[in-house]
Short mmCIF file of C-alpha atoms in Angstrom, two decimals:
data_model
loop_
_atom_site.label_atom_id
_atom_site.label_comp_id
_atom_site.label_asym_id
_atom_site.label_seq_id
_atom_site.Cartn_x
_atom_site.Cartn_y
_atom_site.Cartn_z
CA UNK A 9 -149.86 -78.62 45.97
CA UNK A 10 -152.32 -75.77 46.38
CA UNK A 11 -155.42 -76.04 48.58
CA UNK A 12 -153.52 -78.76 50.44
CA UNK A 13 -155.95 -78.43 53.33
CA UNK A 14 -158.76 -79.78 51.17
CA UNK A 15 -156.98 -83.10 50.64
CA UNK A 16 -157.96 -86.12 52.76
CA UNK A 17 -155.76 -89.20 53.24
CA UNK A 18 -158.20 -91.11 51.02
CA UNK A 19 -157.32 -88.79 48.13
CA UNK A 20 -153.86 -90.35 48.11
CA UNK A 21 -155.06 -93.95 48.22
CA UNK A 22 -154.71 -94.94 44.60
CA UNK A 23 -155.60 -98.62 44.77
CA UNK A 24 -158.51 -100.75 45.91
CA UNK A 25 -158.14 -102.87 49.08
CA UNK A 26 -158.64 -106.07 47.08
CA UNK A 27 -155.69 -105.06 44.84
CA UNK A 28 -153.51 -104.44 47.90
CA UNK A 29 -154.22 -107.80 49.53
CA UNK A 30 -153.83 -109.58 46.20
CA UNK A 31 -150.20 -108.34 46.18
CA UNK A 32 -149.44 -110.69 49.08
CA UNK A 33 -151.12 -113.62 47.36
CA UNK A 34 -149.02 -113.17 44.24
CA UNK A 35 -145.92 -112.52 46.37
CA UNK A 36 -146.44 -115.73 48.35
CA UNK A 37 -146.98 -117.76 45.20
CA UNK A 38 -143.80 -116.42 43.64
CA UNK A 39 -141.50 -116.92 46.62
CA UNK A 40 -142.73 -120.13 48.24
CA UNK A 41 -141.02 -121.82 50.16
CA UNK A 42 -139.10 -118.75 51.36
CA UNK A 43 -141.84 -118.31 53.97
CA UNK A 44 -140.86 -121.62 55.57
CA UNK A 45 -137.18 -120.67 55.60
CA UNK A 46 -137.80 -117.32 57.29
CA UNK A 47 -140.20 -118.99 59.72
CA UNK A 48 -137.55 -121.52 60.74
CA UNK A 49 -134.86 -118.85 61.11
CA UNK A 50 -137.14 -116.69 63.25
CA UNK A 51 -138.10 -119.67 65.42
CA UNK A 52 -134.39 -120.32 66.05
CA UNK A 53 -133.95 -116.65 66.86
CA UNK A 54 -136.75 -116.82 69.43
CA UNK A 55 -134.91 -119.72 71.11
CA UNK A 56 -131.69 -117.71 71.01
CA UNK A 57 -133.42 -114.71 72.60
CA UNK A 58 -134.93 -116.92 75.29
CA UNK A 59 -131.50 -118.36 76.09
CA UNK A 60 -129.76 -114.97 75.77
CA UNK A 61 -127.34 -116.50 73.29
CA UNK A 62 -125.23 -113.64 71.94
CA UNK A 63 -124.03 -115.22 68.67
CA UNK A 64 -127.58 -116.19 67.77
CA UNK A 65 -128.64 -112.60 68.33
CA UNK A 66 -125.93 -111.31 66.00
CA UNK A 67 -126.97 -113.79 63.33
CA UNK A 68 -130.57 -112.68 63.94
CA UNK A 69 -129.66 -109.06 63.25
CA UNK A 70 -127.88 -110.16 60.07
CA UNK A 71 -130.94 -112.19 59.02
CA UNK A 72 -133.10 -109.13 59.68
CA UNK A 73 -130.87 -107.13 57.36
CA UNK A 74 -131.36 -109.75 54.64
CA UNK A 75 -135.12 -109.69 55.23
CA UNK A 76 -135.37 -105.88 54.95
CA UNK A 77 -133.33 -105.91 51.76
CA UNK A 78 -135.47 -108.66 50.30
CA UNK A 79 -138.72 -106.93 51.20
CA UNK A 80 -137.35 -103.70 49.71
CA UNK A 81 -136.61 -105.33 46.38
CA UNK A 82 -139.09 -108.19 46.00
CA UNK A 83 -142.18 -106.61 47.53
CA UNK A 84 -141.93 -102.86 47.72
CA UNK A 85 -140.06 -102.23 44.48
CA UNK A 86 -141.30 -105.06 42.28
CA UNK A 87 -144.85 -105.46 43.46
CA UNK A 88 -146.10 -102.46 45.45
CA UNK A 89 -144.47 -99.64 43.47
CA UNK A 90 -146.49 -100.33 40.28
CA UNK A 91 -149.68 -99.48 42.17
CA UNK A 92 -148.36 -96.88 44.61
CA UNK A 93 -145.87 -94.27 43.48
CA UNK A 94 -144.77 -93.70 47.10
CA UNK A 95 -143.62 -97.33 47.40
CA UNK A 96 -140.35 -96.73 45.58
CA UNK A 97 -139.50 -94.30 48.39
CA UNK A 98 -140.48 -96.95 50.93
CA UNK A 99 -138.15 -99.38 49.15
CA UNK A 100 -135.23 -97.00 49.58
CA UNK A 101 -136.09 -96.63 53.25
CA UNK A 102 -136.13 -100.39 53.69
CA UNK A 103 -132.81 -100.65 51.88
CA UNK A 104 -131.30 -98.07 54.24
CA UNK A 105 -132.67 -99.99 57.22
CA UNK A 106 -131.10 -103.17 55.81
CA UNK A 107 -127.71 -101.46 55.60
CA UNK A 108 -128.05 -100.22 59.15
CA UNK A 109 -128.89 -103.69 60.45
CA UNK A 110 -126.02 -105.15 58.46
CA UNK A 111 -123.64 -102.66 60.05
CA UNK A 112 -124.99 -103.46 63.51
CA UNK A 113 -124.61 -107.20 62.96
CA UNK A 114 -120.97 -106.73 61.99
CA UNK A 115 -120.14 -105.35 65.42
CA UNK A 116 -119.16 -107.81 68.12
CA UNK A 117 -120.85 -105.65 70.76
CA UNK A 118 -124.31 -107.14 70.13
CA UNK A 119 -125.52 -109.02 73.17
CA UNK A 120 -128.70 -109.80 75.05
CA UNK A 121 -130.27 -106.88 76.85
CA UNK A 122 -130.19 -107.14 80.63
CA UNK A 123 -133.64 -105.55 80.83
CA UNK A 124 -136.35 -108.11 81.57
CA UNK A 125 -139.04 -105.67 80.44
CA UNK A 126 -137.42 -105.14 77.07
CA UNK A 127 -136.86 -108.86 76.61
CA UNK A 128 -140.49 -109.63 77.44
CA UNK A 129 -141.76 -106.97 75.04
CA UNK A 130 -139.34 -108.07 72.35
CA UNK A 131 -140.30 -111.72 72.67
CA UNK A 132 -143.98 -110.80 72.47
CA UNK A 133 -143.39 -108.90 69.24
CA UNK A 134 -141.26 -111.69 67.76
CA UNK A 135 -143.86 -114.32 68.57
CA UNK A 136 -146.65 -112.11 67.21
CA UNK A 137 -144.81 -111.57 63.94
CA UNK A 138 -143.96 -115.25 63.65
CA UNK A 139 -147.20 -116.95 64.64
CA UNK A 140 -150.13 -114.54 64.84
CA UNK A 141 -149.58 -111.99 62.12
CA UNK A 142 -149.70 -114.46 59.21
CA UNK A 143 -153.06 -115.69 60.49
CA UNK A 144 -154.44 -112.17 60.86
CA UNK A 145 -155.96 -112.15 57.41
CA UNK A 146 -158.24 -115.06 58.32
CA UNK A 147 -159.78 -112.87 61.03
CA UNK A 148 -160.62 -110.26 58.42
CA UNK A 149 -162.03 -112.68 55.88
CA UNK A 150 -158.99 -112.97 53.66
CA UNK A 151 -157.73 -116.33 52.39
CA UNK A 152 -154.62 -118.02 53.77
CA UNK A 153 -152.93 -117.42 50.42
CA UNK A 154 -152.84 -113.68 51.27
CA UNK A 155 -151.01 -114.19 54.58
CA UNK A 156 -148.31 -111.65 55.42
CA UNK A 157 -145.25 -113.74 56.23
CA UNK A 158 -142.19 -112.68 58.13
CA UNK A 159 -139.24 -111.96 55.87
CA UNK A 160 -141.51 -111.48 52.86
CA UNK A 161 -144.05 -108.87 53.95
CA UNK A 162 -143.11 -105.50 55.42
CA UNK A 163 -145.35 -105.42 58.50
CA UNK A 164 -144.35 -108.68 60.21
CA UNK A 165 -140.74 -108.04 59.22
CA UNK A 166 -140.81 -104.63 60.88
CA UNK A 167 -142.60 -105.97 63.97
CA UNK A 168 -140.12 -108.85 64.33
CA UNK A 169 -137.20 -106.47 63.89
CA UNK A 170 -138.57 -104.18 66.58
CA UNK A 171 -138.86 -107.23 68.81
CA UNK A 172 -135.29 -108.27 68.09
CA UNK A 173 -133.92 -104.77 68.68
CA UNK A 174 -135.70 -104.67 72.03
CA UNK A 175 -133.95 -107.91 72.98
CA UNK A 176 -130.43 -106.81 72.12
CA UNK A 177 -128.05 -104.16 73.27
CA UNK A 178 -125.78 -102.91 70.55
CA UNK A 179 -123.20 -100.16 70.30
CA UNK A 180 -123.44 -97.32 69.59
CA UNK A 181 -126.86 -96.94 71.18
CA UNK A 182 -127.88 -94.09 68.92
CA UNK A 183 -127.40 -96.40 65.96
CA UNK A 184 -129.75 -98.98 67.47
CA UNK A 185 -132.15 -96.17 68.29
CA UNK A 186 -132.22 -95.11 64.66
CA UNK A 187 -132.99 -98.66 63.60
CA UNK A 188 -135.86 -98.81 66.12
CA UNK A 189 -137.12 -95.50 64.77
CA UNK A 190 -136.91 -96.81 61.19
CA UNK A 191 -139.09 -99.79 62.01
CA UNK A 192 -141.55 -97.57 63.86
CA UNK A 193 -141.79 -95.17 60.95
CA UNK A 194 -142.76 -98.02 58.64
CA UNK A 195 -145.37 -99.26 61.12
CA UNK A 196 -146.84 -95.75 61.30
CA UNK A 197 -146.99 -95.59 57.48
CA UNK A 198 -148.62 -99.00 57.34
CA UNK A 199 -151.15 -98.10 60.03
CA UNK A 200 -152.06 -94.95 58.14
CA UNK A 201 -152.44 -96.86 54.87
CA UNK A 202 -154.59 -99.57 56.42
CA UNK A 203 -156.72 -97.01 58.24
CA UNK A 204 -157.27 -95.12 55.00
CA UNK A 205 -158.31 -98.41 53.41
CA UNK A 206 -160.87 -98.73 56.19
CA UNK A 207 -159.20 -101.81 57.62
CA UNK A 208 -159.39 -102.50 61.35
CA UNK A 209 -156.01 -104.20 60.92
CA UNK A 210 -154.50 -100.70 61.14
CA UNK A 211 -154.55 -101.21 64.90
CA UNK A 212 -151.91 -103.95 64.69
CA UNK A 213 -148.87 -102.03 63.42
CA UNK A 214 -149.89 -99.11 65.61
CA UNK A 215 -150.11 -101.35 68.68
CA UNK A 216 -146.77 -102.98 67.88
CA UNK A 217 -145.05 -99.61 67.70
CA UNK A 218 -146.71 -98.48 70.94
CA UNK A 219 -145.72 -101.69 72.74
CA UNK A 220 -142.13 -101.27 71.66
CA UNK A 221 -142.13 -97.65 72.71
CA UNK A 222 -143.61 -98.52 76.10
CA UNK A 223 -141.05 -101.26 76.72
CA UNK A 224 -138.18 -98.93 75.84
CA UNK A 225 -139.56 -96.14 78.00
CA UNK A 226 -140.06 -98.40 81.00
CA UNK A 227 -136.58 -99.84 80.65
CA UNK A 228 -135.09 -96.36 80.45
CA UNK A 229 -137.11 -95.19 83.45
CA UNK A 230 -135.92 -98.18 85.45
CA UNK A 231 -132.24 -97.34 84.86
CA UNK B 5 -170.56 -108.58 18.92
CA UNK B 6 -170.80 -106.22 15.97
CA UNK B 7 -174.63 -106.37 15.68
CA UNK B 8 -175.04 -105.91 19.42
CA UNK B 9 -172.88 -102.80 19.36
CA UNK B 10 -174.83 -101.34 16.44
CA UNK B 11 -178.21 -102.00 18.07
CA UNK B 12 -177.19 -100.37 21.33
CA UNK B 13 -175.09 -97.61 19.78
CA UNK B 14 -178.09 -96.43 17.78
CA UNK B 15 -180.07 -95.79 20.94
CA UNK B 16 -177.27 -94.27 23.00
CA UNK B 17 -177.69 -90.67 24.06
CA UNK B 18 -174.85 -88.59 22.65
CA UNK B 19 -173.69 -85.00 23.03
CA UNK B 20 -171.65 -83.02 20.56
CA UNK B 21 -168.23 -81.66 21.36
CA UNK B 22 -168.85 -77.93 20.77
CA UNK B 23 -165.53 -77.21 19.07
CA UNK B 24 -165.95 -79.91 16.43
CA UNK B 25 -169.47 -81.25 16.43
CA UNK B 26 -168.19 -84.78 17.05
CA UNK B 27 -170.69 -86.91 18.97
CA UNK B 28 -169.77 -88.67 22.19
CA UNK B 29 -171.97 -91.05 24.21
CA UNK B 30 -172.87 -89.37 27.47
CA UNK B 31 -171.31 -92.15 29.56
CA UNK B 32 -167.63 -92.93 29.26
CA UNK B 33 -165.19 -94.90 31.41
CA UNK B 34 -162.82 -93.63 34.06
CA UNK B 35 -159.84 -95.56 35.39
CA UNK B 36 -158.88 -94.05 38.79
CA UNK B 37 -158.25 -96.90 41.26
CA UNK B 38 -160.27 -99.53 39.38
CA UNK B 39 -157.66 -100.19 36.69
CA UNK B 40 -154.63 -99.76 38.96
CA UNK B 41 -153.99 -103.48 39.39
CA UNK B 42 -150.23 -103.65 38.90
CA UNK B 43 -148.73 -106.83 37.48
CA UNK B 44 -151.70 -109.04 38.36
CA UNK B 45 -152.46 -110.84 35.09
CA UNK B 46 -155.82 -112.09 36.31
CA UNK B 47 -156.94 -108.61 37.36
CA UNK B 48 -155.72 -107.11 34.10
CA UNK B 49 -157.76 -109.61 32.13
CA UNK B 50 -160.79 -108.79 34.27
CA UNK B 51 -160.31 -105.11 33.45
CA UNK B 52 -160.04 -106.04 29.77
CA UNK B 53 -163.47 -107.67 30.04
CA UNK B 54 -164.84 -104.42 31.47
CA UNK B 55 -163.40 -102.54 28.50
CA UNK B 56 -164.82 -105.14 26.11
CA UNK B 57 -168.27 -104.72 27.65
CA UNK B 58 -167.81 -100.94 27.41
CA UNK B 59 -167.25 -101.02 23.66
CA UNK B 60 -169.97 -103.63 23.15
CA UNK B 61 -172.38 -101.23 24.85
CA UNK B 62 -171.38 -98.46 22.45
CA UNK B 63 -168.97 -96.62 24.72
CA UNK B 64 -166.15 -94.49 23.31
CA UNK B 65 -164.34 -92.26 25.79
CA UNK B 66 -161.82 -93.77 28.22
CA UNK B 67 -160.03 -91.41 30.59
CA UNK B 68 -156.79 -91.97 32.48
CA UNK B 69 -153.69 -90.25 33.82
CA UNK B 70 -150.07 -90.98 34.74
CA UNK B 71 -151.20 -90.29 38.30
CA UNK B 72 -153.35 -93.42 38.28
CA UNK B 73 -150.53 -95.89 38.93
CA UNK B 74 -150.67 -98.82 36.53
CA UNK B 75 -154.04 -97.90 34.98
CA UNK B 76 -152.45 -96.89 31.70
CA UNK B 77 -150.75 -100.25 31.06
CA UNK B 78 -153.99 -101.95 32.07
CA UNK B 79 -155.87 -99.95 29.44
CA UNK B 80 -153.18 -100.76 26.90
CA UNK B 81 -153.51 -104.44 27.71
CA UNK B 82 -157.27 -104.25 27.19
CA UNK B 83 -157.01 -102.35 23.93
CA UNK B 84 -154.45 -104.82 22.59
CA UNK B 85 -156.74 -107.74 23.45
CA UNK B 86 -159.61 -106.00 21.66
CA UNK B 87 -157.36 -105.15 18.70
CA UNK B 88 -157.64 -101.40 19.10
CA UNK B 89 -161.36 -100.63 18.75
CA UNK B 90 -161.85 -98.04 16.04
CA UNK B 91 -164.44 -96.11 18.05
CA UNK B 92 -162.06 -95.41 20.96
CA UNK B 93 -161.86 -91.80 22.13
CA UNK B 94 -158.70 -91.66 24.23
CA UNK B 95 -158.56 -89.03 26.95
CA UNK B 96 -155.32 -88.64 28.87
CA UNK B 97 -153.58 -86.17 31.08
CA UNK B 98 -150.21 -84.58 31.53
CA UNK B 99 -149.22 -84.48 35.20
CA UNK B 100 -145.78 -83.07 35.82
CA UNK B 101 -144.68 -79.80 37.40
CA UNK B 102 -141.74 -79.38 35.08
CA UNK B 103 -143.37 -78.65 31.73
CA UNK B 104 -140.15 -79.58 29.92
CA UNK B 105 -140.79 -83.18 30.96
CA UNK B 106 -144.38 -83.12 29.72
CA UNK B 107 -143.62 -84.33 26.22
CA UNK B 108 -141.72 -87.36 27.52
CA UNK B 109 -144.52 -88.18 29.93
CA UNK B 110 -147.17 -87.93 27.22
CA UNK B 111 -145.08 -90.12 24.95
CA UNK B 112 -144.75 -92.71 27.73
CA UNK B 113 -148.51 -92.62 28.20
CA UNK B 114 -149.02 -93.12 24.47
CA UNK B 115 -146.72 -96.12 24.62
CA UNK B 116 -148.75 -97.66 27.44
CA UNK B 117 -152.01 -97.22 25.50
CA UNK B 118 -150.53 -98.38 22.20
CA UNK B 119 -152.35 -95.65 20.24
CA UNK B 120 -150.87 -93.52 17.45
CA UNK B 121 -152.03 -90.34 19.18
CA UNK B 122 -154.44 -89.26 21.89
CA UNK B 123 -157.75 -87.67 21.07
CA UNK B 124 -157.77 -85.46 24.15
CA UNK B 125 -154.91 -84.35 26.38
CA UNK B 126 -155.77 -82.56 29.62
CA UNK B 127 -153.60 -80.73 32.12
CA UNK B 128 -154.20 -82.76 35.28
CA UNK B 129 -155.40 -80.81 38.30
CA UNK B 130 -154.18 -77.56 36.71
CA UNK B 131 -150.57 -78.54 37.48
CA UNK B 132 -148.25 -76.11 35.65
CA UNK B 133 -151.06 -75.26 33.22
CA UNK B 134 -149.47 -71.98 32.20
CA UNK B 135 -146.55 -73.89 30.69
CA UNK B 136 -148.39 -77.00 29.50
CA UNK B 137 -151.33 -75.42 27.66
CA UNK B 138 -149.26 -73.59 25.00
CA UNK B 139 -147.41 -76.82 24.24
CA UNK B 140 -150.67 -78.73 23.97
CA UNK B 141 -152.16 -76.14 21.61
CA UNK B 142 -149.03 -76.46 19.49
CA UNK B 143 -149.39 -80.24 19.44
CA UNK B 144 -153.01 -79.85 18.37
CA UNK B 145 -152.04 -77.47 15.59
CA UNK B 146 -149.54 -80.06 14.31
CA UNK B 147 -152.14 -82.82 14.39
CA UNK B 148 -150.56 -84.71 17.28
CA UNK B 149 -153.68 -84.21 19.38
CA UNK B 150 -157.28 -83.55 18.48
CA UNK B 151 -158.46 -81.74 21.60
CA UNK B 152 -156.94 -79.87 24.53
CA UNK B 153 -158.41 -79.73 28.01
CA UNK B 154 -157.82 -79.19 31.69
CA UNK B 155 -159.02 -81.10 34.73
CA UNK B 156 -159.73 -80.68 38.40
CA UNK B 157 -161.68 -82.71 40.93
CA UNK B 158 -163.62 -82.42 44.17
CA UNK B 159 -164.38 -78.77 43.70
CA UNK B 160 -160.78 -77.62 43.96
CA UNK B 161 -159.49 -74.46 42.31
CA UNK B 162 -162.77 -73.62 40.60
CA UNK B 163 -161.96 -69.91 40.56
CA UNK B 164 -158.73 -70.56 38.68
CA UNK B 165 -160.48 -73.02 36.40
CA UNK B 166 -163.02 -70.37 35.55
CA UNK B 167 -160.25 -67.92 34.64
CA UNK B 168 -158.71 -70.53 32.35
CA UNK B 169 -162.06 -71.26 30.71
CA UNK B 170 -162.56 -67.56 30.05
CA UNK B 171 -159.12 -66.90 28.62
CA UNK B 172 -157.85 -70.08 26.97
CA UNK B 173 -159.21 -71.77 23.81
CA UNK B 174 -159.60 -75.16 25.46
CA UNK B 175 -161.92 -77.79 24.01
CA UNK B 176 -162.64 -79.71 27.23
CA UNK B 177 -162.84 -79.18 30.94
CA UNK B 178 -163.10 -82.04 33.44
CA UNK B 179 -164.63 -81.44 36.86
CA UNK B 180 -166.53 -83.14 39.64
CA UNK B 181 -170.33 -82.98 39.56
CA UNK B 182 -172.96 -85.24 41.10
CA UNK B 183 -176.24 -85.26 43.01
CA UNK B 184 -174.57 -83.85 46.12
CA UNK B 185 -171.62 -81.87 44.72
CA UNK B 186 -173.38 -79.32 42.56
CA UNK B 187 -171.15 -76.26 42.82
CA UNK B 188 -170.31 -76.47 39.13
CA UNK B 189 -173.91 -75.59 38.29
CA UNK B 190 -173.40 -72.07 39.60
CA UNK B 191 -170.75 -70.79 37.20
CA UNK B 192 -168.64 -73.44 35.50
CA UNK B 193 -171.30 -75.40 33.61
CA UNK B 194 -173.05 -72.25 32.31
CA UNK B 195 -169.65 -70.84 31.38
CA UNK B 196 -168.78 -74.03 29.49
CA UNK B 197 -171.99 -73.69 27.50
CA UNK B 198 -171.29 -70.02 26.83
CA UNK B 199 -167.71 -70.63 25.74
CA UNK B 200 -168.42 -73.83 23.76
CA UNK B 201 -166.30 -76.07 26.01
CA UNK B 202 -167.15 -79.76 26.38
CA UNK B 203 -167.47 -80.99 29.96
CA UNK B 204 -166.32 -84.34 31.32
CA UNK B 205 -167.76 -85.19 34.73
CA UNK B 206 -165.60 -87.17 37.18
CA UNK B 207 -166.72 -88.57 40.54
CA UNK B 208 -170.38 -89.01 39.53
CA UNK B 209 -170.65 -91.46 42.45
CA UNK B 210 -168.17 -89.72 44.80
CA UNK B 211 -165.94 -92.77 44.20
CA UNK B 212 -168.70 -95.06 45.38
CA UNK B 213 -169.45 -93.25 48.62
CA UNK B 214 -172.64 -91.77 47.19
CA UNK B 215 -173.90 -95.17 46.09
CA UNK B 216 -173.02 -96.70 49.49
CA UNK B 217 -175.08 -93.97 51.10
CA UNK B 218 -178.04 -94.42 48.78
CA UNK B 219 -178.01 -98.23 48.75
CA UNK B 220 -179.91 -98.31 52.07
CA UNK B 221 -182.87 -96.59 50.46
CA UNK B 222 -185.35 -97.90 47.86
CA UNK B 223 -185.44 -96.10 44.54
CA UNK B 224 -187.97 -93.27 44.53
CA UNK B 225 -190.95 -93.54 42.22
CA UNK B 226 -189.56 -91.02 39.73
CA UNK B 227 -186.63 -93.37 39.01
CA UNK B 228 -188.87 -95.59 36.89
CA UNK B 229 -190.06 -92.54 34.95
CA UNK B 230 -186.51 -92.11 33.63
CA UNK B 231 -185.83 -95.81 33.16
CA UNK B 232 -183.55 -96.31 36.16
CA UNK B 233 -183.28 -99.63 37.93
CA UNK B 234 -180.23 -98.79 40.03
CA UNK B 235 -179.02 -95.80 42.02
CA UNK B 236 -175.91 -95.65 39.82
CA UNK B 237 -178.17 -94.97 36.83
CA UNK B 238 -180.01 -92.28 38.79
CA UNK B 239 -176.72 -90.60 39.68
CA UNK B 240 -175.45 -90.77 36.10
CA UNK B 241 -178.68 -89.53 34.54
CA UNK B 242 -178.65 -86.60 36.93
CA UNK B 243 -175.11 -85.68 35.93
CA UNK B 244 -175.49 -86.07 32.18
CA UNK B 245 -178.90 -84.44 32.00
CA UNK B 246 -177.39 -81.03 32.72
CA UNK B 247 -177.26 -79.39 29.30
CA UNK B 248 -173.68 -78.29 29.88
CA UNK B 249 -172.37 -81.81 30.46
CA UNK B 250 -170.93 -83.78 27.56
CA UNK B 251 -169.92 -87.06 29.18
CA UNK B 252 -169.64 -88.61 32.65
CA UNK B 253 -166.75 -90.98 33.32
CA UNK B 254 -167.61 -93.44 36.11
CA UNK B 255 -164.94 -96.02 36.90
CA UNK B 256 -165.65 -99.66 37.63
CA UNK B 257 -163.88 -103.00 37.73
CA UNK B 258 -167.04 -105.07 37.29
CA UNK B 259 -168.74 -105.91 34.02
CA UNK B 260 -172.19 -105.92 35.64
CA UNK B 261 -171.68 -102.39 36.96
CA UNK B 262 -170.32 -101.28 33.61
CA UNK B 263 -173.50 -102.45 31.91
CA UNK B 264 -175.64 -100.69 34.53
CA UNK B 265 -173.68 -97.49 33.93
CA UNK B 266 -173.99 -97.69 30.15
CA UNK B 267 -177.72 -98.28 30.49
CA UNK B 268 -177.90 -94.75 31.89
CA UNK B 269 -176.95 -93.49 28.43
CA UNK B 270 -180.29 -94.72 27.07
CA UNK B 271 -183.88 -93.82 27.63
CA UNK B 272 -185.37 -90.59 28.96
CA UNK B 273 -183.34 -88.01 30.82
CA UNK B 274 -184.84 -85.91 33.61
CA UNK B 275 -185.94 -82.41 32.74
CA UNK B 276 -185.06 -79.38 34.85
CA UNK B 277 -187.99 -79.85 37.23
CA UNK B 278 -187.23 -83.50 37.85
CA UNK B 279 -183.53 -82.73 38.25
CA UNK B 280 -184.37 -80.29 41.00
CA UNK B 281 -186.58 -82.87 42.66
CA UNK B 282 -183.90 -85.55 42.38
CA UNK B 283 -181.33 -83.35 44.05
CA UNK B 284 -183.79 -82.35 46.78
CA UNK B 285 -184.87 -85.93 47.50
CA UNK B 286 -181.34 -87.32 47.57
CA UNK B 287 -180.09 -84.51 49.80
CA UNK B 288 -182.89 -85.34 52.23
CA UNK B 289 -181.93 -89.04 52.49
#
């Protein structure tokens, strides 16, 4: 790509904001009542995190793997890729993340983190993804039908997964670190996309990634 | 519908394609972003209504590219609904670095549109033009295309574009030109006139940013002199009034805006003195 320095991020935005948000409306219509199922599972996970219940955490990691795989196929590949040729690459990334979470969930060494700071940060992210993020569209003048639901939409799924990974300690640590990085990469991509669309909502995925990073850094510093 | 099209088509301003003498209305229809609506049936139907209004207003040239996401299937959907309007002038692009894959890409594009062949095929953003152009000329010689062209946007690679215009027997060049982005006036538009190359103008509104900027201001008095009721018509009349320009291709997803745009292809066009004043006044806003 010659004269690459003359390109702005907006030059790569190939769809209108209304088309982007309409994706979620069509997605929600197609997959209802999957939103309710993922909501209930995540609510149970929050209880499990609060009680530091190891088996619940393992099941939560497995459920996260299912969610990432579903988002990869049903949203990124089927719905987003027709309007954004980069989305097929995102779908592969989500599929890889799903495999990594699946592998982590298969290991018995998944238990609650002893770090109070990480648990607090993780719970905050889980509760945000579960309760606040779906309602975010209303703040920005979008209808409820375009809500981004956990397990169906990439942003709340990535935020919830970050929250869950903060709350657990798995082995090997580098593996868990890669999964955290994967979720953060998506949140950075989403923030960049939303910012290029001129949406103030870009601050949300960016803030989620920063919160997770701060919680991890503080926990590491405290060791 | 037929009588409406005839009444408006008769009063549409047209320009002749230098290499053939074929007349084209000076306002066409682009499809970047606006027609990239994916699998949304409601949005596709809305785009089809824009295309219907386009043909009803006497429009002919529709431009797209494989780069534009799902815009090609959206156009195909519209054309199928309208039963393939006979006046369509289809302008497409080949956009692949590996020229060996160009034929397959163009064939896929043709499938999306549902047309027997394209009128115009352009090398998109000069990508691998050295390999693509000979193949396109060959396709034209065999009757599989009618015209060959090359495109760029936002003022990129104008020096290389100029070299191509001087050395290659292209029929069309597509470039960006509007009230604020006037670099093409210096060399490329005069060169196009000299070499007998038709010019398609993209980004006549800077993808809407120009209109957003101008919307805060009332129309100047001279706008009425050239029959303009909206800034979009001012911007289009400026672009198409350059004698080197053949057709501007604004994109829109709204029927009302489409009709405003097509109205710019009727009535008086500014002369050189008014063009200079328009550019001066807009730059000062």
